GROMACS .gro file of C-alpha atoms in nm:
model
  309
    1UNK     CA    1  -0.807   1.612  -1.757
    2UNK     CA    2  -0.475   1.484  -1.763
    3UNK     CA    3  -0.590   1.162  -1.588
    4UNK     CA    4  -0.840   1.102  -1.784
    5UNK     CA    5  -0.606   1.142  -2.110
    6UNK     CA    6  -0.407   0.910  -1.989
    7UNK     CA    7  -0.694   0.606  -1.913
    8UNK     CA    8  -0.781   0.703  -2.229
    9UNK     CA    9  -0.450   0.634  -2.405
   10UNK     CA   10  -0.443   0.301  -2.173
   11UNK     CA   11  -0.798   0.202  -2.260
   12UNK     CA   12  -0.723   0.211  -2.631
   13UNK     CA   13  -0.372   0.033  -2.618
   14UNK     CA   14  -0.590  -0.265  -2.453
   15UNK     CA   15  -0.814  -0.306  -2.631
   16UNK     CA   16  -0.596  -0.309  -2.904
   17UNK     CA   17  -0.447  -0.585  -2.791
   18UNK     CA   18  -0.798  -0.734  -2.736
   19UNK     CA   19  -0.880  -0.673  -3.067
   20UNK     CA   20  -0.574  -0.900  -3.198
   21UNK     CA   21  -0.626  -1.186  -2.930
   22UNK     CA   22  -1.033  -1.187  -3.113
   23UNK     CA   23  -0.849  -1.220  -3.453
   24UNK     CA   24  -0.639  -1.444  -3.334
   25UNK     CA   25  -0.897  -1.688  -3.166
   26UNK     CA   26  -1.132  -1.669  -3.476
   27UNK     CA   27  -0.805  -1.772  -3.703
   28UNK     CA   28  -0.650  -2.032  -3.485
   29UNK     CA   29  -0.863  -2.187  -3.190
   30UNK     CA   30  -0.826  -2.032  -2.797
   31UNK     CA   31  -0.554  -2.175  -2.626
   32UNK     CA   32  -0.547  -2.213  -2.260
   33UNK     CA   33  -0.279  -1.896  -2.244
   34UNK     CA   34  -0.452  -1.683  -2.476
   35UNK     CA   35  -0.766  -1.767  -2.275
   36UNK     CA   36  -0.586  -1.589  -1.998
   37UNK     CA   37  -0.440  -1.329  -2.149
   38UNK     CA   38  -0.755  -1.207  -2.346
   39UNK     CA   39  -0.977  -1.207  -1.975
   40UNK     CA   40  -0.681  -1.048  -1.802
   41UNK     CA   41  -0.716  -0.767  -2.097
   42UNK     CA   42  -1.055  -0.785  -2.067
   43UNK     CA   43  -1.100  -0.720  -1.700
   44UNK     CA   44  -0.832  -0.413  -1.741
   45UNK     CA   45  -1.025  -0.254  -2.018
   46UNK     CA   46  -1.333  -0.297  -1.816
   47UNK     CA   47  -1.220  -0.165  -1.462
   48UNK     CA   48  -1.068   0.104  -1.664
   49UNK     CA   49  -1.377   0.193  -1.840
   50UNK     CA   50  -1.625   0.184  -1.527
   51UNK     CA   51  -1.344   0.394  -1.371
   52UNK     CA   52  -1.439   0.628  -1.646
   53UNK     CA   53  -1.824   0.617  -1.643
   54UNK     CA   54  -1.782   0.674  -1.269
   55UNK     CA   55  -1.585   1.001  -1.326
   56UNK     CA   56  -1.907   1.080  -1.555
   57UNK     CA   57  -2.176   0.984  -1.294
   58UNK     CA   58  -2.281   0.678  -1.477
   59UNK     CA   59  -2.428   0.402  -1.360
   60UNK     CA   60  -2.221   0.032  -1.374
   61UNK     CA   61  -2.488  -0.077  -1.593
   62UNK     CA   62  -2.372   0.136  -1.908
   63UNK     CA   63  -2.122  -0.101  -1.996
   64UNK     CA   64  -2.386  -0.405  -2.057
   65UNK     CA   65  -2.159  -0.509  -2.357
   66UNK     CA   66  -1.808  -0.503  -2.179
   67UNK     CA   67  -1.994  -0.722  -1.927
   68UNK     CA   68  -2.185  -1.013  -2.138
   69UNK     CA   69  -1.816  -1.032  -2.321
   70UNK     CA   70  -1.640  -1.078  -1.997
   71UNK     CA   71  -1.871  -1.308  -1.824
   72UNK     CA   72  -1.831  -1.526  -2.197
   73UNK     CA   73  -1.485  -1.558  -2.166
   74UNK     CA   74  -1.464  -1.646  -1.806
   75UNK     CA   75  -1.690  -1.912  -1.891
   76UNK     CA   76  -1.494  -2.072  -2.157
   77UNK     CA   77  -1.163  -2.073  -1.902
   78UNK     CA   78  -1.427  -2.271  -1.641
   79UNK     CA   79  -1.521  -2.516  -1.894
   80UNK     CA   80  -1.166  -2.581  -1.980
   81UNK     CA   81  -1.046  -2.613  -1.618
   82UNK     CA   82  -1.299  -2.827  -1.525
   83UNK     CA   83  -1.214  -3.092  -1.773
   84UNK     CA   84  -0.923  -3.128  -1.656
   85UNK     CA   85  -0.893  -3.051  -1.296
   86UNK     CA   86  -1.215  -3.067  -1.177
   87UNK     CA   87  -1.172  -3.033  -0.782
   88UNK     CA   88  -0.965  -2.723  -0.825
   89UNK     CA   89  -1.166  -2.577  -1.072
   90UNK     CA   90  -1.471  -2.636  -0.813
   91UNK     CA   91  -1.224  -2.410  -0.559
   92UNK     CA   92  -1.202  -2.193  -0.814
   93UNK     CA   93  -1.546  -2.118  -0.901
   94UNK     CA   94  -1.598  -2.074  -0.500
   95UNK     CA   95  -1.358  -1.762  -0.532
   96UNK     CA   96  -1.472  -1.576  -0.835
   97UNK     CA   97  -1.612  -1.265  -0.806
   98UNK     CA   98  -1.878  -1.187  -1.106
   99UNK     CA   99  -1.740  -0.871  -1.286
  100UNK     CA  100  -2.047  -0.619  -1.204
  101UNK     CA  101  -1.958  -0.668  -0.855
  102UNK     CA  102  -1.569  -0.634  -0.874
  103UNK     CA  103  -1.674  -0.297  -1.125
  104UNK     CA  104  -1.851  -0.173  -0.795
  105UNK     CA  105  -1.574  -0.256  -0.610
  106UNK     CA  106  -1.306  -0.043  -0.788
  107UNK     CA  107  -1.558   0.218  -0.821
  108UNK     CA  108  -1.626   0.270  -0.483
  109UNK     CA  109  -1.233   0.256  -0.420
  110UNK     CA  110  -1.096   0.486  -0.695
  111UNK     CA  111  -1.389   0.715  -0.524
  112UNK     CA  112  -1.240   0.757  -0.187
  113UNK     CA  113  -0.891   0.664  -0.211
  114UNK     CA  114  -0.789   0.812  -0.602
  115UNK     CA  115  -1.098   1.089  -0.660
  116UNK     CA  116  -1.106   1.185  -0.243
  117UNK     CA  117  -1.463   1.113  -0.205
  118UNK     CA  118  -1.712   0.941  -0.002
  119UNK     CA  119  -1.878   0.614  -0.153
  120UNK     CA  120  -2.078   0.389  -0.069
  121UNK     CA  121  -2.085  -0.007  -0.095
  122UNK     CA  122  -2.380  -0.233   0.057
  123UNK     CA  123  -2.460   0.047   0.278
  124UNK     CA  124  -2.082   0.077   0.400
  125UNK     CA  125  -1.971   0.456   0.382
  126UNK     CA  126  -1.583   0.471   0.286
  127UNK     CA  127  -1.477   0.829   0.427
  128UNK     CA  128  -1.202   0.960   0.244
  129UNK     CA  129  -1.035   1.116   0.600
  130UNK     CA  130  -1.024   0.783   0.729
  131UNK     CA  131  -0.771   0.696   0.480
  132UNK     CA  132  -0.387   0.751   0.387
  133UNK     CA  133  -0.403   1.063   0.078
  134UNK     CA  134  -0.209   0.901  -0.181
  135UNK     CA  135  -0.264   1.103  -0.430
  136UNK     CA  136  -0.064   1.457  -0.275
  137UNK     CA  137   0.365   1.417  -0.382
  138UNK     CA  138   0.581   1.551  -0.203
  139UNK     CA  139   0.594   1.910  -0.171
  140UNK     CA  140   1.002   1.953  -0.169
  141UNK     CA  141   1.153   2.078  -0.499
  142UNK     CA  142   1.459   1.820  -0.585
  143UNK     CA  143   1.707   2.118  -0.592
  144UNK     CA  144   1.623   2.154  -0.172
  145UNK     CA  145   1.553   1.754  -0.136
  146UNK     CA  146   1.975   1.658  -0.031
  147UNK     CA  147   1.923   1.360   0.162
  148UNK     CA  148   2.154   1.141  -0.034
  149UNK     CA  149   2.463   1.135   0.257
  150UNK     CA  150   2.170   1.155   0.519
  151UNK     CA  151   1.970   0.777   0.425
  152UNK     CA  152   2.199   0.476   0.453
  153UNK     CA  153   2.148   0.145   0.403
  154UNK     CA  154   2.554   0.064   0.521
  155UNK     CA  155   2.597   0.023   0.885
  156UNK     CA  156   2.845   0.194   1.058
  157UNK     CA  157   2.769   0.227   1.406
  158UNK     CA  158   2.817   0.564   1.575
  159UNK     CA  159   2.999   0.672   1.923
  160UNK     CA  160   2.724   0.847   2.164
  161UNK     CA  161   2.317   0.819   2.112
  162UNK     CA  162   2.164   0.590   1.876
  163UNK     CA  163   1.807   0.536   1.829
  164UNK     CA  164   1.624   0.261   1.733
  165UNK     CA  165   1.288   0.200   1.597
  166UNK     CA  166   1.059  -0.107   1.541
  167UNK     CA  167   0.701  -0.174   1.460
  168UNK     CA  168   0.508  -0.485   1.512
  169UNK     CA  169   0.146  -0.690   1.495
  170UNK     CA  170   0.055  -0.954   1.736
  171UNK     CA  171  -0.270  -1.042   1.786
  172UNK     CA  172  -0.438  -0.767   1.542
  173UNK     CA  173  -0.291  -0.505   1.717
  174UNK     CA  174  -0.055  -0.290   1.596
  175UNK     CA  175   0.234  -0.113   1.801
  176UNK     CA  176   0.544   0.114   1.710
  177UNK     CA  177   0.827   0.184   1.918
  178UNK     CA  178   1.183   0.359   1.936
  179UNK     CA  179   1.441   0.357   2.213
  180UNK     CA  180   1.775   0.558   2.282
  181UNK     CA  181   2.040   0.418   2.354
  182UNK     CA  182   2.399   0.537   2.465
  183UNK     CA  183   2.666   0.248   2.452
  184UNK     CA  184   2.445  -0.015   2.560
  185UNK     CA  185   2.230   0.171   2.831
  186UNK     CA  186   1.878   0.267   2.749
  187UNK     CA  187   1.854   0.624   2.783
  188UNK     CA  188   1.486   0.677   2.649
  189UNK     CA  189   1.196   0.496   2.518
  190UNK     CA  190   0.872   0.548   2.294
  191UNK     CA  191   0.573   0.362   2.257
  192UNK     CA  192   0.289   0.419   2.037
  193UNK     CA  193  -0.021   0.165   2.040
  194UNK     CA  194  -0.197   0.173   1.686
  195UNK     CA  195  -0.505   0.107   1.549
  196UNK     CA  196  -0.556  -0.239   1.422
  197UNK     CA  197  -0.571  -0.153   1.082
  198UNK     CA  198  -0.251   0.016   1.107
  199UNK     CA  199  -0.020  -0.163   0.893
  200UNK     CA  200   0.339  -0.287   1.035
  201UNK     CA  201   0.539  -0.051   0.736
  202UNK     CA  202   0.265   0.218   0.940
  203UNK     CA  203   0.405   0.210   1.220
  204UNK     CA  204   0.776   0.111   1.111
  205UNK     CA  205   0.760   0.487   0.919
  206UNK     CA  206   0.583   0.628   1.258
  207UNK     CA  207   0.866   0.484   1.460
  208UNK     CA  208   1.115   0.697   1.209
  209UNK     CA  209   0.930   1.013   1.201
  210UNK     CA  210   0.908   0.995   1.634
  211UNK     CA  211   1.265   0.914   1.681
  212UNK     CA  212   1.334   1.213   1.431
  213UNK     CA  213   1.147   1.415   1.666
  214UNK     CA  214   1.282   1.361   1.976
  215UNK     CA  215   1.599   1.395   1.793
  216UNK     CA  216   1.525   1.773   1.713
  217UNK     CA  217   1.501   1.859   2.028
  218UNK     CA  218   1.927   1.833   2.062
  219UNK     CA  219   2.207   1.944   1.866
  220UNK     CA  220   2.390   1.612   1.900
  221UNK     CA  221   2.486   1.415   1.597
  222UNK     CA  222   2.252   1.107   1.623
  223UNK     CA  223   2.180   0.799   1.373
  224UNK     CA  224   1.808   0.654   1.365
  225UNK     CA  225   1.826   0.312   1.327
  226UNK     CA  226   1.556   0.080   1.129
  227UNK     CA  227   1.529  -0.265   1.024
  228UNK     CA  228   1.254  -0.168   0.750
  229UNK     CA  229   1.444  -0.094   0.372
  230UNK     CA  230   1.086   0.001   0.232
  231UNK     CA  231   1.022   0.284   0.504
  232UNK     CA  232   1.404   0.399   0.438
  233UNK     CA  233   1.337   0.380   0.097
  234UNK     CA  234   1.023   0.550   0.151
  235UNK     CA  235   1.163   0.846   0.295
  236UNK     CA  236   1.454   0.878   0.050
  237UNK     CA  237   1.248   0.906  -0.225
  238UNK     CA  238   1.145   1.264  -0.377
  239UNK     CA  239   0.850   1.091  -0.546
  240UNK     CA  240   0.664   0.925  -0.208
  241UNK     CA  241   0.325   0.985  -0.170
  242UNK     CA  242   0.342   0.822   0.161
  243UNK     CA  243   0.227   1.122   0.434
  244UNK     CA  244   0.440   0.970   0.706
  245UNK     CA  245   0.707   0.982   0.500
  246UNK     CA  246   0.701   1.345   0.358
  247UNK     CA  247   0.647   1.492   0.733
  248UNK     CA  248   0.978   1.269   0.792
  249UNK     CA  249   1.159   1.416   0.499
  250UNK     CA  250   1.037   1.764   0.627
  251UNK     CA  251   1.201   1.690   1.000
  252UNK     CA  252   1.488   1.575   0.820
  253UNK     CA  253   1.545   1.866   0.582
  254UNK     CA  254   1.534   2.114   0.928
  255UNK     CA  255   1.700   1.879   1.140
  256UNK     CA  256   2.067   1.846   1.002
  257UNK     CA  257   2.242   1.674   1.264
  258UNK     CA  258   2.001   1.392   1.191
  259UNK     CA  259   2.133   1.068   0.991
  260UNK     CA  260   1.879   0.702   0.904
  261UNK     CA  261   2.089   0.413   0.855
  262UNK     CA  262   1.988   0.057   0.787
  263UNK     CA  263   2.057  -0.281   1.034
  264UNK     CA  264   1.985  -0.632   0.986
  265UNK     CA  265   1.702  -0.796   1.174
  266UNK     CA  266   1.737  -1.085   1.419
  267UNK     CA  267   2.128  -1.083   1.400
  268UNK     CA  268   2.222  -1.015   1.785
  269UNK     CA  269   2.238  -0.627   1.795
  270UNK     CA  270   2.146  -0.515   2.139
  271UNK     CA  271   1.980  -0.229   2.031
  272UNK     CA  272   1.750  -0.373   1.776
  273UNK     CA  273   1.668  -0.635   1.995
  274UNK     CA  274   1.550  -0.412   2.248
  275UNK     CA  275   1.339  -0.190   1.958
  276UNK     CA  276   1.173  -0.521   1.868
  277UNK     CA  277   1.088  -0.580   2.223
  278UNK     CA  278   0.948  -0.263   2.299
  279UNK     CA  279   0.731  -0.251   1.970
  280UNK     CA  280   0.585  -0.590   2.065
  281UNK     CA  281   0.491  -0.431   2.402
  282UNK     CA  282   0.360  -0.121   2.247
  283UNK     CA  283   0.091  -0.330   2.112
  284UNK     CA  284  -0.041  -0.373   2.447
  285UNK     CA  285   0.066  -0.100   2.649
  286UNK     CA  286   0.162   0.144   2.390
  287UNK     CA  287   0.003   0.534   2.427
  288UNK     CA  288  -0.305   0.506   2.168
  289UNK     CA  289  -0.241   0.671   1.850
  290UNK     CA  290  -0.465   0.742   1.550
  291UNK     CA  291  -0.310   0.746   1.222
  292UNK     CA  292  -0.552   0.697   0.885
  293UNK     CA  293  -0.596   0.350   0.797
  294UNK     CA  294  -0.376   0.248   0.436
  295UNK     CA  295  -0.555   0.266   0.136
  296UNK     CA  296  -0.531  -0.077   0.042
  297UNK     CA  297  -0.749  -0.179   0.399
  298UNK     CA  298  -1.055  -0.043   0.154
  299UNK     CA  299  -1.001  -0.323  -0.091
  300UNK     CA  300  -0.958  -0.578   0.243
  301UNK     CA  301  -1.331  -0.424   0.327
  302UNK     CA  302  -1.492  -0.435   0.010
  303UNK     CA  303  -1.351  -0.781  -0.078
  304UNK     CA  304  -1.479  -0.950   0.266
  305UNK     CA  305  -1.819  -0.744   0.177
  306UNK     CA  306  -1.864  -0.960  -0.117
  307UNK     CA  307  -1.748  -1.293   0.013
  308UNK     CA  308  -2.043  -1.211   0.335
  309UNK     CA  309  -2.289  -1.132   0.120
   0.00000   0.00000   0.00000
């Protein structure tokens, strides 16, 4: 209910808005910007309302007005790209999407990857399982989540063991990788080959979580070393929804002797060099590992759908 409360309160601030761009075109003509504004608006409190009549087990087809208005507005921005640029407005056509089928599109997705259930899409089942669960925060209250002095983006290197961790993509595959190192001896490596719809951030975050857990296994103060902010930031965060990231913050939170920091890519550190190497060799020879696909790969799917067909 409190979803839905709040796609209402979004619904009617749009079209609001909608309703003063109308006013404004009947008063003053229709601009090329407003043009854009008012089908941007448009295609917001559309998606927004099929998300809706999907909740109520509606058909696509319910919204027959939303639909006639959109596809008249998207016609009027054709006609006025076309007078003037004519070749790119020919490229342009090529790549729209009419709005019915873009509505089944972010139905089907808000299904599996938002709502947790199967859908369906030109006879392409979307399993929910086979996808990252966005939608769970993190289960840590913030008076237990300390990892302030744990997550560093500073480097200061550290006397004894320090891990580091890569991910990479060559070729469509996907690999992730970690290595220990002790001065500049490799004491241990890791390789994990992915699946290639893995993304690289994947299997940057996998790369974290597996150093972290070879890490447990000693009482040795050791720093896990990463080239990828977004995963540190990732992890830091009490609000990710990321799952990679919250088991991390779990190892973390029983792990104390544990510490992420931050190091440039590319820049001549040994260590990172030899991460990078071994996640580029994980794609090949890497031991297979199944993590769920990220959510945005159903988009990918559905989008390359429509273009096929």
């Amino acid at each position: 209910m409190k979803g839905a409360g709040i796609s209402s309160i979004s619904l009617l601030g749009e079209e609001m808005r909608l309703n003063e761009l109308n006013d404004s075109t009947r008063r003053h003509g229709l601009p090329g910007e407003i043009h854009k504004e008012r089908a941007w608006i448009t295609e917001r409190v559309m998606l927004i309302d099929f998300e809706r009549i999907d909740r109520l087990g509606l058909p696509w087809s319910a919204n027959v007005f939303g639909i006639s208005l959109w596809n008249s507005i998207r016609c009027a921005i054709t006609r006025e790209t076309v007078a003037h640029f004519a070749t790119a407005a020919l490229q342009l056509i090529e790549g729209i999407i009419p709005l019915h089928i873009k509505a089944k599109q972010e139905a089907a997705y808000v299904r599996t990857a938002r709502l947790r259930k199967t859908s369906n899409y030109n006879n392409i089942n979307f399993n929910p399982n086979n996808y990252e669960d966005g939608t769970v925060s993190t289960k840590f209250h913030p008076a237990i989540f300390q990892l302030e002095d744990r997550i560093s983006l500073k480097k200061q290197f550290f006397p004894g063991l320090n891990i580091y961790t890569d991910g990479s993509k060559m070729e469509g595959k996907t690999g992730s990788a970690f290595c220990v190192m002790e001065e500049d001896t490799k004491k241990y490596e890791w390789m994990a080959q992915l699946s290639p719809f893995n993304a690289i951030f994947q299997a940057e975050l996998l790369a974290i979580q597996g150093a972290c857990l070879w890490t447990g296994k000693t009482n040795q103060q050791i720093k896990v070393w990463s080239d990828s902010e977004s995963s540190l930031h990732s992890i830091a965060s009490v609000d990710t929804r990321i799952p990679i990231a919250q088991q991390t913050q779990g190892i973390l939170l029983k792990s104390t002797n544990i510490k992420l920091e931050w190091i440039r890519a590319h820049v001549g550190y040994s260590g990172n060099e030899a991460a990078d190497v071994l996640a580029k060799k994980a794609t090949q020879e890497g031991n297979p590992t199944y993590i769920p696909a990220p959510r945005n790969h159903i988009k990918g799917l559905l989008q390359k759908e429509s273009i096929i067909h």
